[in-house]
GROMACS .gro file of C-alpha atoms in nm:
model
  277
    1UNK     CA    1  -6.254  -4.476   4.343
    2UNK     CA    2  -6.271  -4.772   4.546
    3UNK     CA    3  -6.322  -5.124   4.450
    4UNK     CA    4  -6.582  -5.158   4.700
    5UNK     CA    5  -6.794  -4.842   4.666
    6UNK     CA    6  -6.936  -4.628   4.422
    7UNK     CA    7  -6.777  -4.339   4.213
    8UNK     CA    8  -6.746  -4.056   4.453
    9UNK     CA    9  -6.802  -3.843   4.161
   10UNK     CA   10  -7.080  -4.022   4.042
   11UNK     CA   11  -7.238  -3.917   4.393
   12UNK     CA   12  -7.152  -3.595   4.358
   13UNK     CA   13  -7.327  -3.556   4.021
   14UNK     CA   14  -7.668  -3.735   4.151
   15UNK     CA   15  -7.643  -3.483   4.439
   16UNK     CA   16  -7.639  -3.168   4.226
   17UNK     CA   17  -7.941  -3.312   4.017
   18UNK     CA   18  -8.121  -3.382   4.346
   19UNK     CA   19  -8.075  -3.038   4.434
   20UNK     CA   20  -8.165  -2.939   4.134
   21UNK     CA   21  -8.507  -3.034   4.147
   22UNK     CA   22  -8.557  -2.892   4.503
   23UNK     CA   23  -8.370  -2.576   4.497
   24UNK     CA   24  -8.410  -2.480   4.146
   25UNK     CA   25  -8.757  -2.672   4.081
   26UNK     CA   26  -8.598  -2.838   3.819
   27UNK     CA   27  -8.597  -2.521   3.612
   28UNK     CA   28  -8.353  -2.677   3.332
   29UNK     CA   29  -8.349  -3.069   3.411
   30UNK     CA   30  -8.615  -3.226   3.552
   31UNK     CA   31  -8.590  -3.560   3.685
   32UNK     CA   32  -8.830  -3.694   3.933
   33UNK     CA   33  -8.631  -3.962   4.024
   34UNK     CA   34  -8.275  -3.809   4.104
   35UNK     CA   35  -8.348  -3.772   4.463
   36UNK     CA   36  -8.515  -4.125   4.504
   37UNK     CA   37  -8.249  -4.350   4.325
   38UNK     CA   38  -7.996  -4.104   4.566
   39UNK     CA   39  -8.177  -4.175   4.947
   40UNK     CA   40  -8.330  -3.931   5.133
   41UNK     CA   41  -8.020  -3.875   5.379
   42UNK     CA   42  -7.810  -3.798   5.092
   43UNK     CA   43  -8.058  -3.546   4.893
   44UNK     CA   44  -8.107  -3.352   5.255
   45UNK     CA   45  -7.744  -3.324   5.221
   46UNK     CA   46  -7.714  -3.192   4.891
   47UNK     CA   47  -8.012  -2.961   4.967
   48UNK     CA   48  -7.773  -2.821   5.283
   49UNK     CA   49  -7.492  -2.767   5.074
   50UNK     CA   50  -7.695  -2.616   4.788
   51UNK     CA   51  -7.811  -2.366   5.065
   52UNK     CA   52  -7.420  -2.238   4.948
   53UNK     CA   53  -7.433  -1.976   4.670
   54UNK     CA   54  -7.106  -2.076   4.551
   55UNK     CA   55  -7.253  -2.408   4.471
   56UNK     CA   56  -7.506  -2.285   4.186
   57UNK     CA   57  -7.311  -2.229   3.897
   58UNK     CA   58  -7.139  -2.617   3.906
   59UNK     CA   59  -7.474  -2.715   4.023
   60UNK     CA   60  -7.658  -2.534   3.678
   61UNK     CA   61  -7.373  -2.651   3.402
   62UNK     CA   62  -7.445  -3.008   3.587
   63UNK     CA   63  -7.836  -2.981   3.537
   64UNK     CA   64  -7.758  -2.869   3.154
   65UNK     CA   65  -7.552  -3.104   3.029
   66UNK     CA   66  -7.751  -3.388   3.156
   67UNK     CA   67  -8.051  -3.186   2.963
   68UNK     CA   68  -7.851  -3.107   2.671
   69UNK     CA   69  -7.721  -3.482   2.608
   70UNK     CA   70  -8.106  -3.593   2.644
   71UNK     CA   71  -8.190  -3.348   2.392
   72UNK     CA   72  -7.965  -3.455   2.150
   73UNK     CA   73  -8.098  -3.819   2.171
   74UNK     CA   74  -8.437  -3.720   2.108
   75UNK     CA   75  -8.285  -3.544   1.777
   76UNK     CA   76  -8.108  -3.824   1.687
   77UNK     CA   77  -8.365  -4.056   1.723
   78UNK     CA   78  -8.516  -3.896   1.401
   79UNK     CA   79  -8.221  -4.037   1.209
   80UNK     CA   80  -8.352  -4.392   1.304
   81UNK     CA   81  -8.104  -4.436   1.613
   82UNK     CA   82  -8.244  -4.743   1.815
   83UNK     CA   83  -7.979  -4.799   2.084
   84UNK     CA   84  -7.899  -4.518   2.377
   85UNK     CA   85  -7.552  -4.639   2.548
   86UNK     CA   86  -7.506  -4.441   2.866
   87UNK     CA   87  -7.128  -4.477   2.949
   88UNK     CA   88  -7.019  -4.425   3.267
   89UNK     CA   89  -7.419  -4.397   3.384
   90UNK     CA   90  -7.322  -4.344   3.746
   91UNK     CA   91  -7.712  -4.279   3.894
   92UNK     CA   92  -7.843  -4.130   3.592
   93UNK     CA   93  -8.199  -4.230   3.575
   94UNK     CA   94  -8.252  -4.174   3.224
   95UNK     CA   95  -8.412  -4.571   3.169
   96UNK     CA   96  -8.652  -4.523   3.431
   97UNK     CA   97  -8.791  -4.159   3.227
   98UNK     CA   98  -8.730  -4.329   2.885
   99UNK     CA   99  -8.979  -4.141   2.644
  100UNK     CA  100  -8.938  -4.313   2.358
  101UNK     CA  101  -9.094  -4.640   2.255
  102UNK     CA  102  -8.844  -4.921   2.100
  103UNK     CA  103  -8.545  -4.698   2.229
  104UNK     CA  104  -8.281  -4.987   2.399
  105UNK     CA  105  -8.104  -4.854   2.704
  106UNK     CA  106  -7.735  -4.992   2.766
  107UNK     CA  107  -7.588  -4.836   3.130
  108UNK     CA  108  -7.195  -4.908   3.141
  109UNK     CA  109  -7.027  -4.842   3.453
  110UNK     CA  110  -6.774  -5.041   3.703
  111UNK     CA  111  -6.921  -5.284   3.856
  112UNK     CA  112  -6.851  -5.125   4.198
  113UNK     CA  113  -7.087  -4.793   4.136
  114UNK     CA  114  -7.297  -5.021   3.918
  115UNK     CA  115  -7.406  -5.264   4.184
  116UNK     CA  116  -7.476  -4.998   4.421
  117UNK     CA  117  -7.684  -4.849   4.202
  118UNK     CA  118  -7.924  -5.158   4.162
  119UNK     CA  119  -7.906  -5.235   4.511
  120UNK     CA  120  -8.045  -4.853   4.553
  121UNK     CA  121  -8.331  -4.945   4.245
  122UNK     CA  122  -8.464  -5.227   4.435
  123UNK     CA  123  -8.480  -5.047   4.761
  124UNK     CA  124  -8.668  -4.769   4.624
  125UNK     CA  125  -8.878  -5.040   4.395
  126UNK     CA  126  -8.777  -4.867   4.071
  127UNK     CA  127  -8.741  -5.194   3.903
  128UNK     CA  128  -8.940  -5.079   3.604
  129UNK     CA  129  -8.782  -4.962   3.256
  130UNK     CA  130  -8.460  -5.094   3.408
  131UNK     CA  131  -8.193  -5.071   3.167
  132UNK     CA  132  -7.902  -5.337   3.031
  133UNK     CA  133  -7.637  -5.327   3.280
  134UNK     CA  134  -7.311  -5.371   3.158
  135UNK     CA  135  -7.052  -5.362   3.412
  136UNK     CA  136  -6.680  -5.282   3.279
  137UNK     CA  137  -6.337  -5.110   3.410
  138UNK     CA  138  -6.310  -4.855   3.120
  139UNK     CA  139  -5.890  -4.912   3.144
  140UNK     CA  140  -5.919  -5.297   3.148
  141UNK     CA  141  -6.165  -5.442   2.952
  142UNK     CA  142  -6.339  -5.364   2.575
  143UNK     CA  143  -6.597  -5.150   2.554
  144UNK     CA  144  -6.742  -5.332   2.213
  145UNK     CA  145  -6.684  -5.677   2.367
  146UNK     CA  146  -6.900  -5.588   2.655
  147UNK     CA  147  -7.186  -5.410   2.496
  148UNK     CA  148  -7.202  -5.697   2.173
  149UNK     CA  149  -7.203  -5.996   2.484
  150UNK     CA  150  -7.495  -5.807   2.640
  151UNK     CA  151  -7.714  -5.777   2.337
  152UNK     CA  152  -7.574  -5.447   2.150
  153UNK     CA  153  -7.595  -5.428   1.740
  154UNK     CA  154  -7.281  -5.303   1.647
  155UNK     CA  155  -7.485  -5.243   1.284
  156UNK     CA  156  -7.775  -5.074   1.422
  157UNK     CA  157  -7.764  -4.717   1.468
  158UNK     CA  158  -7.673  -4.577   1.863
  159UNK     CA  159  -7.622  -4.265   2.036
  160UNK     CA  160  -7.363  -4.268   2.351
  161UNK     CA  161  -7.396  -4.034   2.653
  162UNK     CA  162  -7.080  -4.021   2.798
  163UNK     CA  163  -7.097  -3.755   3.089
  164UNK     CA  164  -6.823  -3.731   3.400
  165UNK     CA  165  -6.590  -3.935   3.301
  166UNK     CA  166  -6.405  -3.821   3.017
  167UNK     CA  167  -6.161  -3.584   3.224
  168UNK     CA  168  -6.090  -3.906   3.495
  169UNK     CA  169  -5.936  -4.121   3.185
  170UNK     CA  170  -5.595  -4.151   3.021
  171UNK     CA  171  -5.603  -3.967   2.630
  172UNK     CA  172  -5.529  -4.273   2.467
  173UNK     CA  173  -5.876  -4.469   2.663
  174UNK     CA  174  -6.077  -4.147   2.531
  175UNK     CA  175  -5.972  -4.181   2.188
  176UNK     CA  176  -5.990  -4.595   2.177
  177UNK     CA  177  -6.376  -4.537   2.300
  178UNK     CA  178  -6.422  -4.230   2.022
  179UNK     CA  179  -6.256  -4.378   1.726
  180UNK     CA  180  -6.477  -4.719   1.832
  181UNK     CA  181  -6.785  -4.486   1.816
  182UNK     CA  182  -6.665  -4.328   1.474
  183UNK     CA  183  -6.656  -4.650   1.320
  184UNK     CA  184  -7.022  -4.810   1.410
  185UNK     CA  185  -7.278  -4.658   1.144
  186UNK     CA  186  -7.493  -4.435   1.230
  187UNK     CA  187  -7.380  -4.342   1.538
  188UNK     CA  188  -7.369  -4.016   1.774
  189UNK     CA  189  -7.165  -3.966   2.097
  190UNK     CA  190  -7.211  -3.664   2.364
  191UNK     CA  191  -6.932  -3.627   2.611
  192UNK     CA  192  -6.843  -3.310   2.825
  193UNK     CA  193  -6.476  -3.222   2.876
  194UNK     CA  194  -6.245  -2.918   3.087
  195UNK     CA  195  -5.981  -2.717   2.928
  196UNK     CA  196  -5.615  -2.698   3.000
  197UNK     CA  197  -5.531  -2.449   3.269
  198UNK     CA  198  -5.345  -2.269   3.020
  199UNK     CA  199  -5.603  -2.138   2.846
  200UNK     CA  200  -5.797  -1.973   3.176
  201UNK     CA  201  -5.715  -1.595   3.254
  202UNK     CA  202  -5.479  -1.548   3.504
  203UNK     CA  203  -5.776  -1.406   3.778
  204UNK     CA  204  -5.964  -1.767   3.722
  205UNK     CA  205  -5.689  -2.036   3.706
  206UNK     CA  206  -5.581  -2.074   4.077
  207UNK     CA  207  -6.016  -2.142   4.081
  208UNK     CA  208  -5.981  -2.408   3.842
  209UNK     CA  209  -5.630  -2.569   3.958
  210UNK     CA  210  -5.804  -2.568   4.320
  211UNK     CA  211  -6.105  -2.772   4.172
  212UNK     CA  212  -5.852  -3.009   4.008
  213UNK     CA  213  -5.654  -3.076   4.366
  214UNK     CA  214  -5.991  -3.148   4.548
  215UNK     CA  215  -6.097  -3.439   4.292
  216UNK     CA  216  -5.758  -3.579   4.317
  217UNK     CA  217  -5.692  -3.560   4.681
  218UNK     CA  218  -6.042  -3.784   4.666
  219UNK     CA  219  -5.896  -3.988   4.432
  220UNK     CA  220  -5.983  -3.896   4.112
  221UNK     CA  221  -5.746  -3.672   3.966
  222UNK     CA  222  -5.819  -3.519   3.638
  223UNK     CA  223  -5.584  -3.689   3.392
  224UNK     CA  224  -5.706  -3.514   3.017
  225UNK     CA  225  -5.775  -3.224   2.919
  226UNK     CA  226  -5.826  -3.080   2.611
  227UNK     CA  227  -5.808  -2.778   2.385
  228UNK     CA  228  -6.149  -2.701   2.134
  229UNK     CA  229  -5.980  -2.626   1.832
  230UNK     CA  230  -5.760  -2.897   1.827
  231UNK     CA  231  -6.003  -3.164   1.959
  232UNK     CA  232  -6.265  -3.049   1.684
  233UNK     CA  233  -6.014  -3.146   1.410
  234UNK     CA  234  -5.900  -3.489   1.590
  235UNK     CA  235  -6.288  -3.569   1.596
  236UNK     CA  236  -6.280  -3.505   1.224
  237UNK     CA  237  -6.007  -3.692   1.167
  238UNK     CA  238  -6.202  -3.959   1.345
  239UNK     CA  239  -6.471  -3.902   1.092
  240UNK     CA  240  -6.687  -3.724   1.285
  241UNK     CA  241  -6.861  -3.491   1.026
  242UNK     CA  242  -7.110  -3.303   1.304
  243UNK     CA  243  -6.974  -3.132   1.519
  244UNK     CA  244  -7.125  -2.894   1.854
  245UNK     CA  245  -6.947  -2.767   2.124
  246UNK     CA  246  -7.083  -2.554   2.393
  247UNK     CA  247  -6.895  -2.382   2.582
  248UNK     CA  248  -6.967  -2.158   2.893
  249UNK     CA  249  -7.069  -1.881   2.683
  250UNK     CA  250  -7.290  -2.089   2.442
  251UNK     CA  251  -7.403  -2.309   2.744
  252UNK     CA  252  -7.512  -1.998   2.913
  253UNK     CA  253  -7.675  -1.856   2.633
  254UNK     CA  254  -7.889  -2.172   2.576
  255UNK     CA  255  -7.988  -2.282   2.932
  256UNK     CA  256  -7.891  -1.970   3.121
  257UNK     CA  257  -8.074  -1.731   2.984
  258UNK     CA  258  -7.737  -1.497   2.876
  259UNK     CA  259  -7.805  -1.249   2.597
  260UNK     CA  260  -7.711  -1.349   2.284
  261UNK     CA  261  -7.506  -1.073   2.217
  262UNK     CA  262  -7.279  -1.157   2.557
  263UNK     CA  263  -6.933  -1.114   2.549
  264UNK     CA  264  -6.739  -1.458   2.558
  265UNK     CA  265  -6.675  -1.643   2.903
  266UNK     CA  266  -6.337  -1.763   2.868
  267UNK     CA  267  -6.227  -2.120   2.944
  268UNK     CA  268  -6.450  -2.372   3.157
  269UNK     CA  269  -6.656  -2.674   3.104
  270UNK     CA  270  -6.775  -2.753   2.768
  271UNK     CA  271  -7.040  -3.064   2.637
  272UNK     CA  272  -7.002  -3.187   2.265
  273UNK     CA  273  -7.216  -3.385   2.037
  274UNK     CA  274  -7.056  -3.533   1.746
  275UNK     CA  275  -7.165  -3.759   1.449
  276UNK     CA  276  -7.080  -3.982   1.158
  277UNK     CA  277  -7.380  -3.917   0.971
   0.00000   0.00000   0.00000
């Protein structure tokens, strides 16, 4: 991305939710706000190129992660999590639609998307349930140095939504941020991840690999990947001791509508929650 503008991807993800809600009625995430905090010129965009059939699947898996990661916050909240950290937050919207009473919203982002963003809030005059803004280059700075200076309880217990961004950073930033998860108590992260292109059939790699060169010719090239087996037993090793990972199969079962008894999917996008307690 550039220094001076927003994540590109971060656009692209607000678009597919603002389609979402007009082409699909916001049949699996519903956000009455995503095509507000996005402008109108933009959402009649992403409402042309949703006009595409191709588009619908990415546009779907995009619409149910965002409503799977919310999900799991509401179920953690039971185990007395006070703090929602929304990593890489992009225009997620999630503080202005905040259900739950006492529940303190952290948004960290680079200050480039992050200031667009709040330029676009007071526009629109969506200045209430604003959340903490935390603005931080995810390969520079500290994550934990950031959030404690802004207010964050390392000892309290916090869930971390951490959607978009995992496949744009280097392994070794994605494991600094998880193992600093794993080690606050309490805590719960949800982050969504691709697969190597080793593990797609032959008939859907070139698909995948073409994805792949269109995010880095913009850019932002995919840098990790990583395989579910052997990430499950890293997380563990992180001390992560719950563990769920949808895939497309289980994705589409939950959100999609696929029978249960549906033969597996193969490789694509997956989300994963994962806990310490």
């Amino acid at each position: 991305m550039q220094a001076s503008e927003p994540s590109r991807t971060a656009m692209a993800a607000a678009a597919h939710r603002a389609a979402h809600q007009s082409v699909d009625g916001g049949a699996i995430f519903s956000d009455p706000y995503a095509r507000r905090i996005l402008g109108e010129e933009a959402a009649a965009e992403a409402d042309l190129k949703a006009q595409d059939p191709a588009t619908r699947s990415f546009r779907l898996v995009m619409a149910a992660r965002s409503r799977y990661a919310e999900d799991c916050l509401a179920h953690s909240l039971k185990r007395g999590v006070a703090q929602a950290v929304i990593l890489g937050a992009g225009l997620d919207t999630f503080a202005l639609r905040n259900p739950h009473p006492g529940l303190k919203v952290f948004e960290v982002d680079h200050p480039a998307t992050q200031g667009w963003k709040q330029t676009r809030l007071r526009e629109e005059g969506l200045t209430h349930s604003l959340p903490i803004f935390v603005p931080i280059d995810f390969e520079r700075e500290d994550l934990e140095t950031r959030l404690v200076a802004s207010g964050f309880r390392p000892e309290t217990p916090a869930f971390f939504i951490w959607l978009g961004v995992v496949p744009y950073l280097r392994e070794a930033s994605v494991f600094a941020l998880l193992t600093f998860v794993a080690g606050l108590p309490g805590a719960s992260i949800v982050f969504d991840y691709g697969e190597p292109l080793e593990n797609y059939p032959p008939e859907r790699r070139a698909r995948a690999a073409e994805m792949a060169a269109r995010t880095a010719a913009a850019g932002e090239p995919w840098l990790t990947r990583f395989d579910p087996p052997e990430l499950a037993g890293r997380l563990r090793a992180l001390g992560f001791i719950f563990l769920e990972d949808l895939g497309p199969t289980e994705m589409a079962k939950r959100f999609f509508g696929l029978p249960q008894d549906a033969p597996d999917r193969g490789a694509g996008p997956h989300i994963i929650c994962a806990g310490n307690s």
